[in-house]
XYZ file of C-alpha atoms in Angstrom:
755
model
C 0.000 0.000 0.000
C 1.416 3.388 -0.992
C 2.324 5.751 1.837
C 1.605 8.899 -0.186
C -1.419 10.580 1.379
C -3.875 12.188 -1.004
C -7.150 13.995 -0.450
C -9.830 13.214 2.123
C -13.362 13.925 0.903
C -16.322 14.302 3.270
C -19.730 13.006 2.246
C -22.683 15.398 2.070
C -26.429 14.823 2.332
C -26.735 15.026 -1.478
C -25.476 12.682 -4.227
C -21.711 13.172 -4.586
C -19.153 12.361 -7.271
C -15.743 11.795 -5.661
C -12.814 11.912 -8.114
C -9.471 11.073 -6.530
C -5.919 12.126 -7.333
C -2.842 10.104 -8.225
C -2.177 9.639 -4.488
C -4.108 7.581 -1.916
C -7.506 9.244 -1.491
C -10.184 8.677 1.147
C -13.940 9.233 1.266
C -15.202 9.776 4.796
C -18.799 9.164 5.983
C -18.332 10.161 9.635
C -21.221 12.670 9.462
C -23.711 10.277 7.829
C -27.030 9.865 9.638
C -27.640 6.382 8.254
C -25.576 3.282 7.667
C -23.455 3.421 4.506
C -23.187 0.696 1.869
C -20.130 1.605 -0.210
C -18.340 -0.540 -2.804
C -15.085 0.624 -4.395
C -15.233 -2.208 -6.947
C -18.479 -0.820 -8.422
C -17.617 2.800 -7.628
C -20.896 3.410 -5.826
C -22.421 4.015 -2.403
C -25.852 4.555 -0.895
C -27.380 5.176 2.529
C -29.489 2.491 4.167
C -33.185 3.323 3.674
C -35.828 2.634 6.324
C -38.989 1.117 4.814
C -42.223 0.746 6.841
C -44.675 -1.934 5.577
C -48.037 -0.668 6.911
C -51.440 -2.338 6.812
C -53.459 -5.316 7.981
C -53.059 -9.119 7.868
C -51.853 -8.948 4.244
C -48.884 -6.883 5.421
C -48.524 -9.368 8.300
C -48.260 -12.130 5.681
C -51.290 -14.367 6.287
C -51.894 -17.026 3.615
C -54.305 -19.216 5.586
C -56.212 -17.524 8.393
C -55.553 -20.339 10.882
C -52.940 -22.578 9.266
C -50.393 -20.419 7.444
C -49.773 -17.073 9.115
C -45.993 -16.803 9.317
C -44.861 -16.702 5.665
C -43.954 -13.018 5.860
C -46.079 -12.548 2.720
C -44.808 -9.988 0.234
C -42.174 -8.797 2.712
C -40.231 -12.055 2.335
C -40.419 -12.023 -1.462
C -39.605 -8.308 -1.753
C -36.497 -8.810 0.369
C -35.526 -11.774 -1.821
C -35.660 -9.541 -4.900
C -33.663 -6.812 -3.179
C -31.038 -9.388 -2.206
C -30.762 -10.526 -5.826
C -30.166 -6.879 -6.741
C -27.456 -6.672 -4.033
C -29.486 -4.020 -2.192
C -30.102 -3.907 1.552
C -32.871 -1.925 3.253
C -33.941 -1.677 6.879
C -37.518 -2.862 7.344
C -38.983 -1.012 10.350
C -42.091 -1.206 12.518
C -43.224 -2.342 15.962
C -44.368 -5.825 14.847
C -42.040 -8.719 14.062
C -42.839 -12.000 12.332
C -41.909 -14.098 9.342
C -39.453 -16.866 8.473
C -35.862 -16.938 9.652
C -33.478 -14.995 7.454
C -35.641 -11.951 6.722
C -35.747 -8.552 8.391
C -39.014 -9.219 10.297
C -40.004 -5.666 11.285
C -43.313 -4.261 9.986
C -46.522 -2.504 11.047
C -49.088 -5.048 9.828
C -52.006 -5.549 12.246
C -54.361 -8.450 11.615
C -57.997 -7.374 11.419
C -57.295 -3.617 11.402
C -59.492 -1.228 9.450
C -58.435 2.056 7.864
C -59.672 3.981 10.900
C -57.762 1.716 13.283
C -54.579 2.281 11.278
C -55.305 6.019 11.337
C -55.365 5.842 15.132
C -51.811 4.450 15.384
C -49.975 5.866 12.376
C -48.459 8.929 14.060
C -46.928 6.892 16.875
C -45.718 4.157 14.539
C -44.066 6.664 12.211
C -42.435 8.565 15.070
C -40.877 5.334 16.324
C -39.898 3.935 12.914
C -38.673 7.154 11.208
C -39.242 5.690 7.716
C -37.936 6.976 4.398
C -40.641 5.057 2.536
C -44.005 3.621 3.592
C -45.739 0.729 1.804
C -49.479 1.071 2.568
C -52.014 -1.603 1.631
C -55.264 -1.390 3.616
C -59.039 -1.571 3.291
C -59.780 -5.291 3.064
C -61.318 -5.395 6.554
C -63.419 -2.274 5.862
C -64.963 -3.971 2.825
C -66.943 -6.290 5.098
C -69.415 -3.507 5.934
C -68.404 -0.093 4.597
C -69.319 1.303 1.206
C -66.572 2.180 -1.244
C -67.387 5.863 -0.668
C -66.801 5.495 3.065
C -63.659 3.467 2.455
C -62.108 6.024 0.096
C -62.919 8.813 2.567
C -61.228 6.854 5.353
C -58.240 6.229 3.078
C -57.988 9.961 2.367
C -57.923 10.682 6.107
C -55.251 8.039 6.665
C -53.036 9.354 3.845
C -53.346 12.922 5.114
C -52.411 11.763 8.612
C -49.414 9.724 7.413
C -48.034 12.458 5.171
C -48.426 14.958 8.000
C -46.493 12.679 10.369
C -43.800 11.895 7.758
C -43.765 14.767 5.227
C -40.337 13.821 3.854
C -41.081 10.113 3.427
C -42.485 8.711 0.191
C -45.863 7.039 0.760
C -46.665 4.234 -1.693
C -50.398 3.382 -1.637
C -51.448 0.100 -3.261
C -54.806 -1.116 -4.448
C -55.982 -4.120 -2.416
C -56.385 -7.724 -3.630
C -59.817 -8.994 -4.674
C -61.839 -11.274 -2.401
C -62.936 -14.757 -3.396
C -66.684 -14.888 -4.036
C -68.202 -17.962 -2.443
C -66.322 -17.592 0.768
C -67.218 -13.885 0.655
C -70.356 -12.215 -0.684
C -70.492 -10.676 -4.166
C -71.366 -7.320 -2.634
C -68.062 -7.334 -0.756
C -66.155 -8.126 -3.943
C -67.941 -5.234 -5.669
C -66.962 -2.857 -2.845
C -63.297 -3.852 -3.233
C -63.382 -3.229 -6.994
C -65.071 0.153 -6.572
C -62.634 1.175 -3.826
C -59.646 0.249 -5.995
C -61.044 2.140 -8.980
C -61.432 5.323 -6.900
C -57.839 5.272 -5.676
C -55.985 6.725 -8.715
C -57.951 9.971 -8.687
C -57.566 10.345 -4.914
C -53.799 9.767 -5.028
C -53.379 12.128 -7.980
C -55.300 14.855 -6.132
C -53.241 14.471 -2.952
C -49.965 14.324 -4.882
C -50.913 17.523 -6.721
C -51.360 19.234 -3.350
C -47.680 18.596 -2.568
C -47.864 15.364 -0.632
C -45.232 12.702 -1.439
C -47.733 9.983 -2.262
C -47.641 7.446 -5.122
C -50.350 5.070 -6.362
C -49.173 1.481 -6.910
C -51.681 -0.220 -9.181
C -52.120 -3.901 -8.286
C -55.472 -4.418 -9.960
C -53.988 -7.211 -12.079
C -54.414 -9.451 -9.014
C -57.353 -11.831 -9.519
C -59.032 -14.606 -7.522
C -56.406 -17.143 -8.627
C -54.028 -15.169 -6.420
C -56.299 -15.564 -3.348
C -56.127 -18.528 -0.940
C -59.014 -20.955 -1.339
C -60.790 -23.012 1.326
C -60.208 -24.826 3.517
C -57.052 -22.887 4.393
C -58.625 -19.427 4.266
C -61.831 -17.437 4.143
C -61.091 -16.020 0.693
C -59.470 -12.772 1.857
C -55.726 -13.408 1.864
C -53.322 -13.840 -1.060
C -51.679 -17.164 -1.687
C -47.935 -17.474 -2.310
C -48.389 -16.552 -5.970
C -50.429 -13.506 -5.031
C -47.783 -12.286 -2.626
C -45.175 -12.714 -5.379
C -47.186 -10.371 -7.637
C -47.524 -7.846 -4.794
C -43.771 -7.983 -4.103
C -43.023 -7.371 -7.794
C -45.273 -4.295 -7.830
C -43.604 -2.869 -4.727
C -40.178 -3.516 -6.247
C -41.145 -1.774 -9.490
C -42.483 1.211 -7.520
C -39.249 1.498 -5.533
C -37.318 1.248 -8.776
C -39.354 4.024 -10.385
C -39.460 6.445 -7.443
C -36.484 5.735 -5.154
C -33.679 5.115 -7.613
C -33.572 1.369 -6.970
C -31.192 -0.458 -9.283
C -28.629 -3.236 -9.026
C -26.383 -2.341 -6.113
C -28.078 0.801 -4.766
C -31.303 2.500 -3.667
C -32.325 6.006 -2.603
C -31.782 9.547 -3.780
C -28.458 10.006 -1.954
C -26.209 7.780 -4.104
C -22.512 8.548 -4.462
C -20.014 7.642 -7.200
C -16.273 6.978 -6.821
C -13.461 7.450 -9.319
C -9.901 6.607 -8.265
C -10.708 6.334 -4.534
C -8.673 3.882 -2.436
C -9.914 4.201 1.160
C -13.268 4.405 2.933
C -14.168 5.604 6.432
C -17.629 4.517 7.589
C -20.231 6.058 9.874
C -21.403 5.539 13.439
C -23.896 2.958 12.145
C -23.760 -0.613 10.824
C -21.942 -0.042 7.526
C -20.981 -2.410 4.731
C -17.717 -1.320 3.082
C -16.217 -3.235 0.147
C -12.836 -2.742 -1.477
C -11.615 -3.272 -5.030
C -8.719 -5.125 -6.661
C -6.187 -2.674 -5.225
C -4.820 -2.084 -1.745
C -7.560 -0.443 0.324
C -7.999 0.797 3.870
C -11.531 0.227 5.161
C -12.390 1.739 8.562
C -15.845 0.991 9.986
C -15.629 3.613 12.763
C -18.717 2.901 14.956
C -21.542 0.389 14.571
C -21.589 -3.313 13.760
C -19.860 -3.168 10.379
C -19.031 -5.658 7.616
C -15.754 -4.920 5.830
C -14.736 -6.900 2.738
C -11.360 -6.213 1.182
C -12.012 -8.529 -1.830
C -8.605 -8.467 -3.590
C -5.335 -6.653 -2.886
C -3.357 -6.201 0.334
C -5.965 -4.461 2.468
C -6.079 -2.881 5.923
C -9.344 -3.538 7.777
C -10.256 -1.543 10.909
C -13.516 -2.497 12.602
C -13.503 0.310 15.159
C -16.282 0.286 17.739
C -19.060 -2.288 17.596
C -19.087 -5.978 16.750
C -17.667 -6.185 13.246
C -17.068 -8.799 10.556
C -13.750 -8.376 8.724
C -13.173 -10.377 5.529
C -9.821 -9.750 3.890
C -10.479 -11.727 0.711
C -7.512 -12.341 -1.587
C -4.091 -10.831 -0.921
C -2.091 -10.387 2.286
C -4.558 -8.537 4.482
C -4.245 -6.966 7.922
C -6.864 -6.540 10.655
C -5.978 -3.611 12.914
C -6.908 -3.146 16.587
C -6.300 -0.232 18.950
C -5.045 -2.189 21.990
C -2.236 -4.610 22.815
C -2.964 -8.219 21.925
C -3.203 -9.041 25.636
C -6.241 -6.718 25.840
C -8.289 -9.203 23.807
C -9.730 -12.689 24.217
C -8.699 -14.373 20.963
C -10.111 -17.702 19.807
C -9.856 -19.581 16.550
C -12.247 -22.115 15.092
C -13.255 -23.391 11.688
C -15.317 -20.230 11.130
C -12.364 -17.864 11.613
C -10.741 -15.744 14.316
C -12.831 -14.168 17.083
C -11.297 -11.168 18.858
C -13.173 -9.782 21.891
C -12.004 -6.576 23.574
C -11.617 -7.174 27.328
C -10.911 -3.542 28.249
C -13.411 -1.445 30.205
C -16.170 -0.376 27.841
C -14.925 -2.799 25.180
C -13.944 0.008 22.752
C -13.242 -2.395 19.877
C -16.223 -4.689 20.580
C -16.062 -8.299 19.400
C -14.878 -8.853 15.832
C -15.083 -11.926 13.607
C -12.168 -12.091 11.170
C -11.808 -14.356 8.121
C -9.385 -14.600 5.179
C -6.972 -12.260 6.949
C -3.303 -13.108 7.355
C -1.963 -10.513 9.804
C -3.197 -8.881 12.993
C -1.898 -5.446 13.969
C -2.017 -4.568 17.680
C -0.563 -1.618 19.563
C 2.350 -3.823 20.670
C 3.155 -5.414 17.340
C 2.099 -7.380 14.280
C 1.109 -11.031 14.674
C 0.354 -13.817 12.211
C -2.385 -16.320 13.021
C 0.067 -18.905 14.375
C 1.352 -16.365 16.943
C -2.050 -15.933 18.620
C -2.267 -17.284 22.196
C -3.460 -20.827 22.936
C -7.100 -21.340 23.907
C -8.068 -23.654 26.742
C -10.296 -26.647 25.968
C -13.912 -26.811 27.125
C -15.318 -29.992 28.686
C -19.053 -30.770 28.762
C -20.701 -33.187 31.205
C -21.664 -36.602 29.814
C -24.413 -39.074 30.648
C -24.840 -42.797 30.036
C -27.660 -45.280 30.630
C -27.340 -48.959 31.527
C -30.852 -50.344 31.162
C -31.723 -53.968 30.321
C -34.527 -55.232 28.191
C -37.381 -56.808 30.148
C -36.290 -60.087 31.772
C -32.577 -59.771 30.949
C -29.543 -58.866 33.131
C -28.305 -55.266 33.226
C -26.349 -54.235 30.131
C -23.102 -52.341 29.844
C -22.947 -48.953 28.129
C -20.316 -47.286 25.947
C -19.561 -43.814 24.641
C -16.877 -41.201 24.051
C -16.263 -38.400 26.535
C -14.589 -36.155 23.956
C -17.519 -36.211 21.525
C -19.035 -33.071 23.066
C -15.788 -31.424 24.262
C -14.180 -28.630 22.254
C -11.076 -26.541 21.811
C -11.056 -23.444 19.615
C -7.578 -24.369 18.367
C -8.547 -27.776 16.950
C -8.774 -26.261 13.464
C -5.091 -25.318 13.794
C -3.999 -28.850 14.624
C -4.382 -28.787 18.424
C -5.416 -32.061 20.123
C -7.331 -32.873 23.307
C -6.996 -36.085 25.338
C -8.411 -37.528 28.569
C -5.553 -37.358 31.084
C -7.162 -38.339 34.395
C -10.284 -39.664 36.132
C -11.589 -40.385 39.632
C -14.787 -41.862 41.047
C -17.392 -39.545 42.577
C -17.681 -35.772 42.357
C -15.978 -34.785 45.627
C -12.511 -33.239 45.391
C -10.022 -36.032 44.856
C -6.756 -36.701 43.090
C -7.193 -37.619 39.451
C -5.720 -40.977 38.531
C -3.559 -40.418 35.468
C -4.187 -42.324 32.239
C -1.339 -43.423 29.987
C -3.361 -45.568 27.587
C -6.395 -47.048 29.358
C -7.554 -47.194 32.959
C -10.163 -49.311 34.769
C -11.837 -47.756 37.806
C -14.350 -49.231 40.248
C -17.639 -47.402 40.860
C -20.614 -48.012 43.155
C -22.480 -50.401 40.854
C -19.904 -51.413 38.230
C -16.542 -50.716 36.623
C -15.472 -48.036 34.135
C -12.731 -48.602 31.560
C -11.605 -45.392 29.851
C -8.962 -44.561 27.214
C -7.081 -41.340 26.478
C -9.015 -40.944 23.211
C -12.204 -40.561 25.299
C -13.765 -43.947 24.582
C -15.236 -45.691 27.624
C -17.106 -48.841 28.626
C -19.101 -49.205 31.833
C -20.053 -52.737 32.958
C -22.758 -53.216 35.604
C -21.960 -55.553 38.505
C -25.181 -57.587 38.808
C -24.659 -58.369 42.507
C -24.182 -54.733 43.530
C -26.969 -53.502 41.209
C -29.383 -56.028 42.770
C -29.560 -53.808 45.858
C -31.409 -51.219 43.765
C -34.429 -53.483 43.360
C -36.870 -51.738 41.020
C -35.291 -48.332 41.628
C -32.537 -46.457 39.841
C -28.915 -45.900 40.837
C -26.160 -43.658 39.554
C -22.391 -43.896 39.283
C -20.488 -40.602 38.994
C -16.975 -40.101 37.659
C -15.002 -36.873 37.230
C -12.571 -36.644 34.312
C -9.931 -34.197 33.111
C -8.942 -33.293 29.549
C -5.886 -31.390 28.318
C -4.656 -29.914 25.028
C -1.158 -30.041 23.594
C -0.190 -26.866 25.457
C -1.237 -28.358 28.797
C -4.387 -26.276 29.309
C -6.997 -28.388 31.126
C -10.739 -28.605 31.728
C -12.868 -30.978 33.805
C -16.342 -32.470 33.573
C -18.343 -35.429 34.911
C -19.712 -38.676 33.533
C -22.993 -39.802 35.130
C -24.035 -43.418 34.477
C -27.657 -44.219 35.367
C -28.439 -47.858 36.207
C -32.151 -48.314 35.502
C -34.506 -51.292 35.821
C -36.154 -52.752 32.762
C -39.416 -51.170 31.665
C -42.586 -53.007 32.560
C -44.381 -54.609 29.618
C -46.158 -51.969 27.597
C -49.872 -51.669 28.378
C -52.419 -52.487 25.704
C -53.278 -49.224 23.903
C -56.889 -48.024 23.772
C -59.081 -48.997 20.820
C -61.017 -45.708 20.805
C -60.994 -43.810 17.508
C -59.722 -40.805 19.466
C -56.549 -42.834 20.085
C -56.295 -44.699 16.782
C -56.801 -41.630 14.563
C -53.869 -40.060 12.733
C -52.074 -37.453 14.822
C -52.135 -39.347 18.135
C -48.990 -39.021 20.265
C -48.587 -41.416 23.203
C -46.638 -39.954 26.133
C -47.009 -43.000 28.400
C -43.386 -44.179 28.214
C -41.245 -43.859 31.346
C -38.844 -41.359 29.808
C -39.484 -37.623 30.038
C -40.403 -36.731 26.475
C -41.031 -33.617 24.411
C -44.201 -34.334 22.412
C -44.809 -32.492 19.163
C -47.831 -33.185 17.015
C -48.080 -32.757 13.242
C -50.191 -30.017 11.705
C -53.912 -30.466 12.306
C -55.918 -31.978 15.160
C -53.936 -34.230 17.513
C -54.648 -36.480 20.504
C -52.043 -36.558 23.298
C -52.545 -39.741 25.371
C -51.267 -40.669 28.834
C -51.871 -44.048 30.502
C -52.078 -43.187 34.205
C -51.584 -46.838 35.170
C -47.884 -46.606 34.255
C -45.095 -44.220 35.247
C -44.818 -41.749 32.364
C -42.114 -39.369 33.625
C -42.233 -35.595 33.260
C -43.311 -34.824 29.724
C -43.868 -31.623 27.785
C -46.333 -31.028 24.969
C -44.470 -28.533 22.823
C -47.532 -26.838 21.369
C -51.125 -27.712 22.320
C -53.339 -26.223 19.622
C -56.951 -25.207 20.095
C -58.075 -28.235 18.022
C -56.028 -30.744 20.059
C -57.324 -32.972 22.869
C -55.665 -34.568 25.891
C -56.680 -38.180 26.591
C -56.085 -39.930 29.919
C -56.936 -43.436 31.039
C -58.527 -42.036 34.217
C -60.056 -38.676 35.166
C -57.761 -35.871 36.307
C -58.308 -33.775 39.419
C -60.419 -30.735 38.545
C -61.309 -27.393 40.083
C -64.912 -26.770 41.266
C -65.778 -25.359 37.832
C -64.599 -28.554 36.140
C -61.316 -27.167 34.808
C -57.928 -28.858 35.099
C -55.622 -26.057 36.283
C -51.802 -26.331 36.063
C -49.748 -26.011 39.241
C -47.508 -23.049 39.977
C -44.692 -24.444 37.827
C -47.056 -24.809 34.873
C -47.404 -28.612 35.014
C -50.382 -30.944 35.419
C -49.568 -33.680 37.925
C -50.509 -37.360 37.556
C -50.628 -39.861 40.393
C -48.708 -42.705 38.784
C -48.408 -46.305 40.002
C -46.408 -47.020 43.140
C -46.548 -43.372 44.191
C -44.620 -42.146 41.148
C -44.981 -38.402 40.590
C -45.595 -37.924 36.877
C -46.586 -34.744 35.094
C -47.079 -33.039 31.775
C -46.395 -29.398 30.974
C -48.594 -28.161 28.155
C -47.222 -25.384 25.973
C -49.663 -23.112 24.182
C -52.537 -23.045 26.692
C -53.541 -20.187 28.971
C -52.385 -21.340 32.454
C -55.281 -19.532 34.114
C -57.861 -21.236 31.891
C -56.128 -24.631 31.927
C -58.062 -27.470 30.307
C -61.808 -28.063 30.177
C -63.336 -31.518 30.453
C -65.303 -32.805 27.478
C -66.386 -35.961 29.317
C -65.555 -39.647 28.978
C -65.794 -41.826 25.875
C -64.624 -45.428 25.407
C -63.102 -45.269 28.899
C -60.958 -42.250 28.030
C -61.220 -38.886 29.787
C -61.085 -36.139 27.175
C -59.860 -32.558 27.730
C -59.421 -29.518 25.469
C -57.999 -26.000 25.868
C -60.002 -24.179 28.544
C -59.621 -20.712 27.032
C -61.564 -21.731 23.918
C -64.918 -21.952 25.703
C -66.570 -18.496 25.864
C -67.116 -17.012 29.288
C -70.287 -18.340 30.929
C -71.133 -20.627 28.002
C -73.148 -23.837 28.218
C -71.111 -26.306 26.182
C -72.164 -29.357 24.255
C -69.635 -32.021 25.217
C -69.330 -35.755 24.631
C -72.616 -37.625 24.531
C -76.198 -36.509 23.941
C -76.447 -33.214 25.829
C -79.580 -31.227 26.678
C -78.732 -27.537 27.035
C -81.769 -25.854 28.553
C -82.459 -22.121 28.716
C -84.617 -20.110 31.075
C -88.381 -20.327 30.679
C -88.979 -16.586 30.899
C -86.450 -15.696 28.183
C -85.042 -12.881 30.309
C -81.440 -14.028 30.678
C -78.687 -13.956 28.051
C -77.408 -17.481 27.567
C -74.497 -18.554 25.406
C -74.555 -22.060 23.935
C -71.225 -23.319 22.643
C -70.264 -26.221 20.383
C -66.536 -26.515 19.579
C -67.068 -27.648 15.991
C -63.376 -27.191 15.112
C -62.560 -30.269 17.210
C -62.326 -33.204 14.839
C -64.138 -35.561 17.220
C -67.699 -36.769 17.535
C -69.395 -34.896 20.375
C -72.750 -36.613 19.910
C -76.273 -35.475 19.083
C -77.211 -32.492 21.232
C -80.342 -30.456 21.888
C -80.728 -26.788 22.839
C -84.090 -26.142 24.466
C -85.762 -22.745 24.952
C -83.447 -20.751 22.664
C -84.705 -17.205 23.150
C -84.291 -13.714 21.787
C -81.404 -12.944 24.205
C -79.477 -16.125 23.434
C -76.660 -16.895 21.010
C -75.165 -20.070 19.595
C -71.382 -19.999 19.182
C -69.351 -22.413 17.023
C -65.699 -22.528 16.018
C -66.348 -23.265 12.350
C -68.805 -21.581 10.036
C -72.198 -23.217 9.607
C -73.139 -23.855 5.968
C -74.797 -20.872 4.289
C -75.251 -21.995 0.706
C -76.749 -18.795 -0.669
C -74.681 -16.439 1.526
C -77.790 -14.702 2.863
C -76.649 -15.062 6.529
C -79.623 -17.329 7.259
C -78.762 -20.871 8.357
C -81.451 -23.331 7.220
C -81.520 -26.644 9.142
C -83.624 -28.329 6.462
C -87.044 -29.867 6.601
C -86.029 -32.317 9.356
C -85.026 -29.320 11.511
C -81.748 -31.005 12.435
C -78.510 -29.063 12.044
C -75.664 -31.286 10.872
C -72.435 -30.164 12.571
C -68.917 -31.543 11.983
C -69.091 -32.943 15.519
C -72.641 -34.360 15.457
C -76.254 -33.252 15.080
C -78.030 -30.394 16.854
C -81.722 -29.654 17.394
C -82.676 -26.156 18.580
C -86.106 -25.391 20.024
C -87.838 -22.102 20.745
C -89.050 -20.784 24.101
C -92.262 -22.689 23.402
C -90.157 -25.799 22.744
C -90.939 -25.931 19.016
C -88.058 -27.089 16.822
C -86.483 -24.227 14.862
C -85.629 -24.513 11.185
C -83.601 -21.329 10.736
C -81.267 -19.073 12.678
C -79.371 -15.932 11.754
C -75.583 -15.489 11.325
C -74.411 -12.416 13.299
C -70.709 -12.376 12.499
C -67.294 -13.667 13.388
C -64.677 -12.592 15.901
C -61.143 -13.890 16.398
C -59.655 -14.222 19.875
C -56.532 -16.075 20.950
C -56.174 -17.664 17.523
C -59.774 -19.043 17.593
C -62.502 -17.873 15.221
C -65.924 -17.685 16.881
C -69.058 -17.743 14.693
C -72.142 -16.274 16.379
C -75.795 -17.097 15.570
C -79.114 -15.989 17.048
C -82.855 -15.993 16.400
C -83.759 -14.234 13.181
C -84.402 -10.577 13.941
C -83.315 -10.752 17.583
C -81.034 -8.135 19.145
C -78.596 -10.780 20.361
C -75.291 -11.066 18.512
C -71.554 -10.489 18.619
C -71.788 -8.069 21.536
C -73.088 -10.922 23.722
C -69.963 -13.020 23.213
C -67.267 -12.833 25.871
C -64.297 -15.059 24.945
C -62.943 -17.256 27.744
């Protein structure tokens, strides 16, 4: 690298052209207010833009309203396209969701209307400080509002947003169509009319000086909308989100200078520039084929020298330094003893141990030299790292009716040393029985040591064999025992670490009980947690049965995620609270009284601990339980068997009748008697409404066929009803509640109080 110092140029807030001299010239971004992405090989730089995706569940990324909500929607696909263009943006917002690998920030709120978005936009914008806003909203308004009301609400929202962020560019998109069949034709017509009124509104507001742009997405059609059973006909499918992402990308390209390698109005160009100084933010600085000096200054930077003999300076923050080709140098402000330095297959990790950690923790790859205040070091001069030993476990457990088995393993399999990639070695050098302080017995090749219930033979390469002594193990009877050994490992430099090996001597399992023959057990998606081991139980997508045989010791299990359509099956009833609920203990578990006084339990992830589980009754000898929070507050529920749910004779009290139709089990043939003008029927799936007139017709037999069984509903005078009225749907805790009442009654959604 030449030592002739040339000119230092300071970046401005406008696009700059930096033309260097014949000497070594530097462009400095110390005053930048955003992260800088500068590349000397392409001769270009831009400032990181903050983009706020704003809207409802389509911005959130819902494909299926209950089954596919975490795709990230267009946000994932838009970021994929930006990555292909080698462009990075900062997605901002108070909400976070989507697949791993994307920037998950956004301001998409499921179920929000235009007015609800208008109520939060000022606060969201103040927190996010966006340069661009991607607004798609109105789908939820189309359920009831006219297109005239919707466009007026959109106007108010745009005015509010542009007032809160006058310098940001607001991109307003037309909304996707709705699928007729799942949704009424009148709703589809409202969406079309709303979309057709947008261009004139946006043009008017843009002419008044607001930075607002219409993004026409009216080429979306119903083939881009998710079909049943995954969705209600409102949300785009994967193909629809791809079209939306393409439209957003094209709009950014047209209005924000997006092209391969850059975005935004403040884009700089370099000619004959050798060095770059970054900003106080998380910069990405890239060199060219020559010898460059890249200095990240503050922030968590990524510096890539590419080719040439480069100097990389991370500065403050946790930086990634990649020298690329050539003989490259990573420079640090302190002496090498000020840093904790480790090496592994991924590279060199250098953590500043000084007060305040001024250099942070840097990850360095493809770099040959390390410059410290007290000298230059090559990789092979960096200090040795001590090994790390992890505790080991083994199990000696016979099959039923056979003597205890031995067990084998390797102690070094889970032990590490950061220098192994450089040819360092670790070996077992000593062992002693028990965990109390004792002198390690050295190992030259192999060593055999006596424990409480057997003998351990161990080699320096970590391999071991433990053999149970049947006579000593007989004292355990049907219980368990444990032998403990402490061991020591060392690397070539003599650095040591210690850990323990715990061998459990367990009795054989009792013969497996005969599984139930009930269809609730034999159906697909049943997971049996009755084994003695403590298991983590995870069901596949859809409705699952989690079964526990309380006649055997089942250990301490955990159901990873108990969905609202899942059921818990037990071979005997569980202890319940006075209201019939099974409530977890303080540590979140449900205790079982196992055989022989064994204390078994299951912790159920995904349920509300306060609501616990609700009993659905007993069928085929199995006690059946479902999530307690699903049942609406104060509801009379149709459970297993033929239930009679009886209302008050005077029809003066609001009564809520509940059938959990989303459960894929047969609940039996039920009867609601004295269904009055104050009462509502609540289900968790929509009742069939063939002509979409919101009137549910039971048919001439006056029997309503539900997914879980049949239902007869009688009036206050105990006459069987043939029709009821659909009042609407509300979502709470991931459950969709469908509410029905007498035709023309005042009862409805307002009478529902979720559990």
